[in-house]
Amino acid sequence: MVHDQAQARGAVDRFFKISERGSTVWTEVRGGLVTFFTMSYIVVLNPLILGNVPDGTGQFLGGNSTGGDLAAIAAATALVAGVMSILMGLVANFPLALAAGLGLNAVVAYSVAALPGMTWADAMGIVVLEGLVILLLVVTGFREAVFNAVPRELKIAISVGIGLFIAFIGVFDAGFVRIPASLATPTELGMAGSVGTWPLFVFAFGLLLAAVLMVRKVRGGILIAIIASTVLAVVVEAVASIGGRSEDNPGGWALNVPALPDSVVALPDFSLIGQFSLFGSIEKIGPVAVILLVFTLLMADFFDTMGTMVAIGGEAGLLDAKGNPPRTTQILIVDSLAAVSGGAGSVSSNTAYVESASGVGDGARTGLAAVTTGVAFLLTTFLSPLVEVVPHEAATPVLVIVGFLMVVQVTGIDWTDLEVAIPAFLTMVLMPFAYSITVGIGAGVISFVLLKIAVGKSRKVHPLLWVAAALFVVYFLLGPIRTALGI
């Protein structure tokens, strides 16, 4: 029996190249669990975004005219995320997990499904179309060619920008930084400049604990910090009965109230799988409007994943001399299939998650971590009550720590070369400021091309960067374009 187990571990090690990348099976499993706990909020948040908005006919996703089926959306969200994360691990052997994309789901809910006459099935059909177009661009080599055309310095800037972005996500989702009630400033510390609430204390505890454990090089420190913070949150809630955050209770817990559930297991409802209409939207809003909507989703998917895989690869030490991760084509193919699967599963486009950096920060280096995250998502379809125990305040401190780990790559940029330093700076700052990876990449690409033109070096710009810059110009002008077309 012991010999068989050793053989099995050896086969897993060889398949995922675990020892070759300086890792261990347990480190990969632990890193996959860290990634899961950091991004598992999507199982709760995606239903709240998609399930509470009526489509153009007044119907809610999976429900009727009064509300959506949140349980069914949650089950489908976990199922698609689990399957696609496992596929990423097996096919690309990269520590990158996938799930319904935040931002993309809001676009689908508020800008696609809500159009007059549109149904949720039509909206999800547009997501499938976008995924198929992305897949075609990957198969033809265009998507990877554009990625390879991006200068190494901009790739570093993308990674650093994502580090700043996910750190901002961490402090904002926890309420450590938030929009002030007075609107006197864009954001402020805690509540009126104070962090004197129990949920924010739990966040600060988790952040400091994760930092201490990382400095002391404690293995599994990030996972320990999440678990310890969750336990503390449960104890605090049991004693103080704080409740969830709302307008009447701004000092409450974000997203989940950390109370022990009445039951651990819940049977999943997969009735939303396959509920999409591939071409129904064309009849409702016309081909031009459909093309513009597909283009909007495509631009976000196209460049978000490129930036994310560079950031994850850089943090894991897996990039080559040109700043490219291994098996780039396989990564992009799986990501494209995830977009298709998200639409087919009625949960919006699935995409690579920057939160995967949390698992990498805990030591993950191979696809086994992504497989572990995927298995955890599949189990969540039955164990959703347990996921709802972890509040944002216990999970998001990890994002701040990982943001730091990614920002240190900034030393790889030559700040004396203004032709690349200024685009790099715009890339980094606009990701958190505009709350969009795509916007940051777009600003970097456009400014890089324009500065090369200004100094008479336009011939040194890769032809595909000209194409990318032109597409980004169109992307940034979509509002006026839609107005001019009456859409």
mmCIF file of C-alpha atoms in Angstrom, residues 145-441:
data_model
loop_
_atom_site.group_PDB
_atom_site.id
_atom_site.type_symbol
_atom_site.label_atom_id
_atom_site.label_comp_id
_atom_site.label_asym_id
_atom_site.label_seq_id
_atom_site.Cartn_x
_atom_site.Cartn_y
_atom_site.Cartn_z
ATOM 1 C CA ALA A 145 0.975 37.137 -31.166
ATOM 2 C CA VAL A 146 -0.451 40.340 -29.647
ATOM 3 C CA PHE A 147 0.737 39.203 -26.227
ATOM 4 C CA ASN A 148 4.263 38.561 -27.535
ATOM 5 C CA ALA A 149 4.304 41.982 -29.201
ATOM 6 C CA VAL A 150 3.917 43.783 -25.851
ATOM 7 C CA PRO A 151 7.340 45.048 -24.652
ATOM 8 C CA ARG A 152 8.821 43.354 -21.592
ATOM 9 C CA GLU A 153 8.740 46.583 -19.552
ATOM 10 C CA LEU A 154 4.993 46.948 -20.136
ATOM 11 C CA LYS A 155 4.475 43.340 -19.087
ATOM 12 C CA ILE A 156 6.266 44.113 -15.824
ATOM 13 C CA ALA A 157 4.127 47.232 -15.411
ATOM 14 C CA ILE A 158 1.004 45.134 -15.976
ATOM 15 C CA SER A 159 2.090 42.770 -13.211
ATOM 16 C CA VAL A 160 2.847 45.643 -10.821
ATOM 17 C CA GLY A 161 -0.419 47.365 -11.688
ATOM 18 C CA ILE A 162 -2.356 44.207 -10.935
ATOM 19 C CA GLY A 163 -0.548 44.020 -7.598
ATOM 20 C CA LEU A 164 -1.749 47.528 -6.748
ATOM 21 C CA PHE A 165 -5.194 46.649 -8.080
ATOM 22 C CA ILE A 166 -5.705 43.544 -5.962
ATOM 23 C CA ALA A 167 -4.321 45.315 -2.887
ATOM 24 C CA PHE A 168 -6.936 48.020 -3.435
ATOM 25 C CA ILE A 169 -9.604 45.345 -3.873
ATOM 26 C CA GLY A 170 -8.512 43.881 -0.548
ATOM 27 C CA VAL A 171 -8.740 47.074 1.506
ATOM 28 C CA PHE A 172 -11.911 48.270 -0.252
ATOM 29 C CA ASP A 173 -13.902 45.027 -0.072
ATOM 30 C CA ALA A 174 -13.109 44.784 3.634
ATOM 31 C CA GLY A 175 -14.246 48.361 4.187
ATOM 32 C CA PHE A 176 -10.819 49.363 5.500
ATOM 33 C CA VAL A 177 -10.950 52.007 2.776
ATOM 34 C CA ARG A 178 -14.393 53.070 1.580
ATOM 35 C CA ILE A 179 -16.390 55.826 -0.104
ATOM 36 C CA PRO A 180 -17.249 58.431 2.563
ATOM 37 C CA ALA A 181 -20.883 59.222 3.269
ATOM 38 C CA SER A 182 -20.142 62.915 2.772
ATOM 39 C CA LEU A 183 -18.547 62.276 -0.653
ATOM 40 C CA ALA A 184 -16.033 64.982 0.306
ATOM 41 C CA THR A 185 -13.208 62.739 -0.936
ATOM 42 C CA PRO A 186 -13.219 59.730 -3.279
ATOM 43 C CA THR A 187 -12.266 57.361 -0.435
ATOM 44 C CA GLU A 188 -11.392 57.499 3.245
ATOM 45 C CA LEU A 189 -9.978 55.244 5.944
ATOM 46 C CA GLY A 190 -12.656 53.068 7.560
ATOM 47 C CA MET A 191 -15.653 55.036 8.789
ATOM 48 C CA ALA A 192 -15.031 58.800 8.958
ATOM 49 C CA GLY A 193 -11.304 58.093 9.211
ATOM 50 C CA SER A 194 -11.713 55.579 12.021
ATOM 51 C CA VAL A 195 -11.160 51.814 12.061
ATOM 52 C CA GLY A 196 -12.950 51.353 15.365
ATOM 53 C CA THR A 197 -15.274 48.496 14.390
ATOM 54 C CA TRP A 198 -14.904 44.788 15.075
ATOM 55 C CA PRO A 199 -14.930 43.729 11.385
ATOM 56 C CA LEU A 200 -12.092 46.165 10.630
ATOM 57 C CA PHE A 201 -10.219 44.893 13.670
ATOM 58 C CA VAL A 202 -10.505 41.366 12.226
ATOM 59 C CA PHE A 203 -9.157 42.652 8.900
ATOM 60 C CA ALA A 204 -6.215 44.358 10.606
ATOM 61 C CA PHE A 205 -5.566 41.221 12.653
ATOM 62 C CA GLY A 206 -5.532 39.050 9.532
ATOM 63 C CA LEU A 207 -3.265 41.468 7.658
ATOM 64 C CA LEU A 208 -0.723 41.713 10.463
ATOM 65 C CA LEU A 209 -0.834 37.966 11.146
ATOM 66 C CA ALA A 210 -0.233 37.174 7.464
ATOM 67 C CA ALA A 211 2.663 39.653 7.397
ATOM 68 C CA VAL A 212 4.256 38.215 10.539
ATOM 69 C CA LEU A 213 3.926 34.643 9.298
ATOM 70 C CA MET A 214 5.387 35.607 5.919
ATOM 71 C CA VAL A 215 8.355 37.415 7.510
ATOM 72 C CA ARG A 216 8.983 34.404 9.761
ATOM 73 C CA LYS A 217 8.722 32.158 6.648
ATOM 74 C CA VAL A 218 6.011 29.966 8.185
ATOM 75 C CA ARG A 219 4.800 27.445 5.627
ATOM 76 C CA GLY A 220 1.100 27.843 4.919
ATOM 77 C CA GLY A 221 1.111 31.233 6.631
ATOM 78 C CA ILE A 222 -1.463 32.723 4.275
ATOM 79 C CA LEU A 223 -3.900 29.837 4.770
ATOM 80 C CA ILE A 224 -3.311 30.005 8.543
ATOM 81 C CA ALA A 225 -4.135 33.728 8.489
ATOM 82 C CA ILE A 226 -7.413 33.147 6.639
ATOM 83 C CA ILE A 227 -8.512 30.360 8.999
ATOM 84 C CA ALA A 228 -7.459 32.241 12.148
ATOM 85 C CA SER A 229 -9.227 35.419 11.012
ATOM 86 C CA THR A 230 -12.391 33.459 10.184
ATOM 87 C CA VAL A 231 -12.389 31.805 13.623
ATOM 88 C CA LEU A 232 -11.930 35.204 15.264
ATOM 89 C CA ALA A 233 -14.756 36.634 13.155
ATOM 90 C CA VAL A 234 -17.108 33.809 14.166
ATOM 91 C CA VAL A 235 -16.287 34.378 17.850
ATOM 92 C CA VAL A 236 -16.766 38.148 17.532
ATOM 93 C CA GLU A 237 -20.113 37.726 15.795
ATOM 94 C CA ALA A 238 -21.291 35.179 18.375
ATOM 95 C CA VAL A 239 -20.485 37.597 21.206
ATOM 96 C CA ALA A 240 -21.343 40.986 19.679
ATOM 97 C CA SER A 241 -24.067 40.076 17.092
ATOM 98 C CA ILE A 242 -22.799 42.689 14.630
ATOM 99 C CA GLY A 243 -24.746 41.558 11.551
ATOM 100 C CA GLY A 244 -24.183 42.347 7.888
ATOM 101 C CA ARG A 245 -23.098 45.686 6.458
ATOM 102 C CA SER A 246 -25.931 47.910 5.240
ATOM 103 C CA GLU A 247 -26.932 51.583 5.134
ATOM 104 C CA ASP A 248 -28.359 51.212 8.617
ATOM 105 C CA ASN A 249 -25.372 49.166 9.812
ATOM 106 C CA PRO A 250 -22.263 50.523 8.036
ATOM 107 C CA GLY A 251 -19.985 48.861 10.597
ATOM 108 C CA GLY A 252 -21.255 45.361 9.829
ATOM 109 C CA TRP A 253 -19.571 42.443 8.065
ATOM 110 C CA ALA A 254 -19.028 42.626 4.292
ATOM 111 C CA LEU A 255 -20.718 40.012 2.089
ATOM 112 C CA ASN A 256 -20.970 37.163 4.651
ATOM 113 C CA VAL A 257 -21.944 37.222 8.313
ATOM 114 C CA PRO A 258 -19.477 34.806 9.992
ATOM 115 C CA ALA A 259 -21.900 32.586 11.854
ATOM 116 C CA LEU A 260 -21.786 28.791 11.990
ATOM 117 C CA PRO A 261 -24.381 27.405 9.542
ATOM 118 C CA ASP A 262 -27.345 25.287 10.583
ATOM 119 C CA SER A 263 -26.328 22.652 8.044
ATOM 120 C CA VAL A 264 -23.111 21.844 6.232
ATOM 121 C CA VAL A 265 -24.446 20.127 3.113
ATOM 122 C CA ALA A 266 -26.936 21.496 0.580
ATOM 123 C CA LEU A 267 -28.022 19.738 -2.640
ATOM 124 C CA PRO A 268 -27.099 21.837 -5.714
ATOM 125 C CA ASP A 269 -29.540 22.953 -8.407
ATOM 126 C CA PHE A 270 -27.996 22.855 -11.892
ATOM 127 C CA SER A 271 -31.153 23.825 -13.809
ATOM 128 C CA LEU A 272 -29.507 26.939 -15.334
ATOM 129 C CA ILE A 273 -26.889 24.948 -17.240
ATOM 130 C CA GLY A 274 -27.484 25.222 -20.979
ATOM 131 C CA GLN A 275 -30.117 27.964 -20.721
ATOM 132 C CA PHE A 276 -28.807 30.274 -23.451
ATOM 133 C CA SER A 277 -29.871 31.416 -26.907
ATOM 134 C CA LEU A 278 -26.908 31.789 -29.256
ATOM 135 C CA PHE A 279 -28.479 34.111 -31.832
ATOM 136 C CA GLY A 280 -31.650 35.287 -30.081
ATOM 137 C CA SER A 281 -30.112 38.682 -29.347
ATOM 138 C CA ILE A 282 -29.751 39.503 -33.050
ATOM 139 C CA GLU A 283 -33.518 39.434 -33.473
ATOM 140 C CA LYS A 284 -34.030 41.608 -30.383
ATOM 141 C CA ILE A 285 -31.445 44.404 -30.774
ATOM 142 C CA GLY A 286 -29.974 43.939 -34.253
ATOM 143 C CA PRO A 287 -26.565 42.738 -35.504
ATOM 144 C CA VAL A 288 -24.707 46.067 -35.039
ATOM 145 C CA ALA A 289 -25.610 46.295 -31.346
ATOM 146 C CA VAL A 290 -24.673 42.650 -30.844
ATOM 147 C CA ILE A 291 -21.265 43.240 -32.461
ATOM 148 C CA LEU A 292 -20.570 46.208 -30.160
ATOM 149 C CA LEU A 293 -21.581 44.235 -27.058
ATOM 150 C CA VAL A 294 -19.425 41.292 -28.101
ATOM 151 C CA PHE A 295 -16.526 43.684 -28.727
ATOM 152 C CA THR A 296 -16.936 45.219 -25.248
ATOM 153 C CA LEU A 297 -16.762 41.829 -23.532
ATOM 154 C CA LEU A 298 -14.015 40.641 -25.881
ATOM 155 C CA MET A 299 -11.651 43.526 -25.088
ATOM 156 C CA ALA A 300 -11.959 42.932 -21.351
ATOM 157 C CA ASP A 301 -11.474 39.168 -21.696
ATOM 158 C CA PHE A 302 -8.689 39.505 -24.271
ATOM 159 C CA PHE A 303 -6.375 41.700 -22.224
ATOM 160 C CA ASP A 304 -7.409 40.897 -18.622
ATOM 161 C CA THR A 305 -6.199 37.319 -18.941
ATOM 162 C CA MET A 306 -2.988 38.384 -20.674
ATOM 163 C CA GLY A 307 -2.202 40.676 -17.780
ATOM 164 C CA THR A 308 -3.218 38.170 -15.137
ATOM 165 C CA MET A 309 -1.145 35.295 -16.487
ATOM 166 C CA VAL A 310 1.930 37.555 -16.678
ATOM 167 C CA ALA A 311 1.378 38.647 -13.092
ATOM 168 C CA ILE A 312 0.915 35.095 -11.825
ATOM 169 C CA GLY A 313 3.850 33.797 -13.886
ATOM 170 C CA GLY A 314 6.089 36.585 -12.626
ATOM 171 C CA GLU A 315 5.173 35.938 -9.002
ATOM 172 C CA ALA A 316 5.799 32.194 -9.480
ATOM 173 C CA GLY A 317 9.088 32.754 -11.291
ATOM 174 C CA LEU A 318 7.814 30.973 -14.399
ATOM 175 C CA LEU A 319 8.354 33.652 -17.053
ATOM 176 C CA ASP A 320 10.981 33.315 -19.760
ATOM 177 C CA ALA A 321 13.443 36.026 -20.804
ATOM 178 C CA LYS A 322 10.751 37.799 -22.845
ATOM 179 C CA GLY A 323 8.291 37.804 -19.939
ATOM 180 C CA ASN A 324 6.116 34.978 -21.295
ATOM 181 C CA PRO A 325 4.720 32.131 -19.159
ATOM 182 C CA PRO A 326 5.053 28.466 -20.202
ATOM 183 C CA ARG A 327 2.277 26.934 -22.320
ATOM 184 C CA THR A 328 0.841 30.341 -23.201
ATOM 185 C CA THR A 329 -1.333 28.883 -25.964
ATOM 186 C CA GLN A 330 -2.872 26.281 -23.649
ATOM 187 C CA ILE A 331 -3.568 28.928 -20.997
ATOM 188 C CA LEU A 332 -5.347 31.128 -23.518
ATOM 189 C CA ILE A 333 -7.334 28.227 -25.004
ATOM 190 C CA VAL A 334 -8.661 27.174 -21.600
ATOM 191 C CA ASP A 335 -9.479 30.781 -20.758
ATOM 192 C CA SER A 336 -11.407 31.112 -24.024
ATOM 193 C CA LEU A 337 -13.336 27.921 -23.314
ATOM 194 C CA ALA A 338 -14.105 29.335 -19.864
ATOM 195 C CA ALA A 339 -15.809 32.317 -21.463
ATOM 196 C CA VAL A 340 -17.942 29.968 -23.566
ATOM 197 C CA SER A 341 -18.698 27.761 -20.559
ATOM 198 C CA GLY A 342 -19.684 30.732 -18.415
ATOM 199 C CA GLY A 343 -22.305 31.784 -20.940
ATOM 200 C CA ALA A 344 -23.505 28.224 -21.454
ATOM 201 C CA GLY A 345 -23.805 27.841 -17.676
ATOM 202 C CA SER A 346 -25.797 31.108 -17.353
ATOM 203 C CA VAL A 347 -23.247 32.594 -14.942
ATOM 204 C CA SER A 348 -21.483 35.131 -17.220
ATOM 205 C CA SER A 349 -18.044 34.859 -18.791
ATOM 206 C CA ASN A 350 -15.494 32.957 -16.701
ATOM 207 C CA THR A 351 -11.961 34.273 -16.728
ATOM 208 C CA ALA A 352 -8.587 34.006 -14.994
ATOM 209 C CA TYR A 353 -8.558 35.376 -11.442
ATOM 210 C CA VAL A 354 -5.828 37.652 -10.113
ATOM 211 C CA GLU A 355 -6.604 36.160 -6.683
ATOM 212 C CA SER A 356 -4.652 33.116 -7.895
ATOM 213 C CA ALA A 357 -1.626 35.134 -6.844
ATOM 214 C CA SER A 358 -2.548 34.383 -3.223
ATOM 215 C CA GLY A 359 -1.889 30.673 -3.782
ATOM 216 C CA VAL A 360 1.315 31.458 -5.658
ATOM 217 C CA GLY A 361 2.341 33.681 -2.779
ATOM 218 C CA ASP A 362 1.926 30.643 -0.524
ATOM 219 C CA GLY A 363 4.218 28.544 -2.727
ATOM 220 C CA ALA A 364 2.058 27.151 -5.562
ATOM 221 C CA ARG A 365 3.973 26.724 -8.826
ATOM 222 C CA THR A 366 2.054 24.148 -10.901
ATOM 223 C CA GLY A 367 -1.323 23.189 -12.261
ATOM 224 C CA LEU A 368 -1.978 20.949 -9.265
ATOM 225 C CA ALA A 369 -2.853 24.108 -7.333
ATOM 226 C CA ALA A 370 -5.485 25.016 -9.947
ATOM 227 C CA VAL A 371 -6.846 21.455 -9.839
ATOM 228 C CA THR A 372 -7.113 21.705 -6.048
ATOM 229 C CA THR A 373 -8.972 25.007 -6.330
ATOM 230 C CA GLY A 374 -11.291 23.446 -8.904
ATOM 231 C CA VAL A 375 -12.047 20.431 -6.716
ATOM 232 C CA ALA A 376 -12.821 22.803 -3.826
ATOM 233 C CA PHE A 377 -15.272 24.672 -6.068
ATOM 234 C CA LEU A 378 -16.965 21.401 -7.057
ATOM 235 C CA LEU A 379 -17.302 20.454 -3.387
ATOM 236 C CA THR A 380 -18.772 23.904 -2.793
ATOM 237 C CA THR A 381 -21.778 22.960 -4.903
ATOM 238 C CA PHE A 382 -22.647 20.697 -1.973
ATOM 239 C CA LEU A 383 -20.939 22.625 0.850
ATOM 240 C CA SER A 384 -22.046 26.177 0.069
ATOM 241 C CA PRO A 385 -23.090 26.861 3.705
ATOM 242 C CA LEU A 386 -19.448 26.553 4.791
ATOM 243 C CA VAL A 387 -18.220 29.072 2.211
ATOM 244 C CA GLU A 388 -20.707 31.596 3.542
ATOM 245 C CA VAL A 389 -18.935 31.543 6.917
ATOM 246 C CA VAL A 390 -15.873 33.452 5.610
ATOM 247 C CA PRO A 391 -16.420 37.245 5.533
ATOM 248 C CA HIS A 392 -14.464 39.612 3.321
ATOM 249 C CA GLU A 393 -12.613 40.870 6.385
ATOM 250 C CA ALA A 394 -11.038 37.427 6.906
ATOM 251 C CA ALA A 395 -10.126 36.679 3.279
ATOM 252 C CA THR A 396 -9.054 40.001 1.778
ATOM 253 C CA PRO A 397 -5.972 40.709 3.966
ATOM 254 C CA VAL A 398 -4.255 38.087 1.821
ATOM 255 C CA LEU A 399 -4.791 40.246 -1.275
ATOM 256 C CA VAL A 400 -2.905 43.125 0.333
ATOM 257 C CA ILE A 401 0.057 40.880 1.162
ATOM 258 C CA VAL A 402 0.104 39.378 -2.335
ATOM 259 C CA GLY A 403 -0.194 42.870 -3.826
ATOM 260 C CA PHE A 404 3.036 43.737 -2.067
ATOM 261 C CA LEU A 405 4.761 40.643 -3.453
ATOM 262 C CA MET A 406 3.788 41.639 -6.989
ATOM 263 C CA VAL A 407 4.720 45.304 -6.697
ATOM 264 C CA VAL A 408 8.373 44.505 -5.920
ATOM 265 C CA GLN A 409 8.791 43.623 -9.609
ATOM 266 C CA VAL A 410 8.771 47.367 -10.321
ATOM 267 C CA THR A 411 12.582 47.340 -10.118
ATOM 268 C CA GLY A 412 12.630 45.595 -13.515
ATOM 269 C CA ILE A 413 11.578 48.821 -15.260
ATOM 270 C CA ASP A 414 14.176 51.343 -16.429
ATOM 271 C CA TRP A 415 12.667 54.561 -15.058
ATOM 272 C CA THR A 416 15.275 56.684 -16.816
ATOM 273 C CA ASP A 417 13.875 55.668 -20.219
ATOM 274 C CA LEU A 418 10.840 57.946 -20.383
ATOM 275 C CA GLU A 419 9.600 56.396 -23.620
ATOM 276 C CA VAL A 420 8.651 53.251 -21.709
ATOM 277 C CA ALA A 421 8.567 54.593 -18.131
ATOM 278 C CA ILE A 422 5.585 56.899 -18.718
ATOM 279 C CA PRO A 423 3.441 54.172 -20.372
ATOM 280 C CA ALA A 424 4.484 51.818 -17.568
ATOM 281 C CA PHE A 425 3.414 54.370 -14.958
ATOM 282 C CA LEU A 426 0.035 54.934 -16.621
ATOM 283 C CA THR A 427 -0.497 51.184 -16.823
ATOM 284 C CA MET A 428 0.191 50.747 -13.112
ATOM 285 C CA VAL A 429 -1.806 53.636 -11.677
ATOM 286 C CA LEU A 430 -4.878 53.404 -13.900
ATOM 287 C CA MET A 431 -5.600 49.778 -12.988
ATOM 288 C CA PRO A 432 -6.550 50.607 -9.383
ATOM 289 C CA PHE A 433 -7.716 54.167 -10.135
ATOM 290 C CA ALA A 434 -10.092 53.057 -12.914
ATOM 291 C CA TYR A 435 -10.767 49.687 -11.213
ATOM 292 C CA SER A 436 -9.991 47.887 -14.461
ATOM 293 C CA ILE A 437 -7.059 45.829 -15.727
ATOM 294 C CA THR A 438 -8.155 46.480 -19.309
ATOM 295 C CA VAL A 439 -8.112 50.264 -18.878
ATOM 296 C CA GLY A 440 -4.575 50.140 -17.482
ATOM 297 C CA ILE A 441 -3.280 47.998 -20.339
#
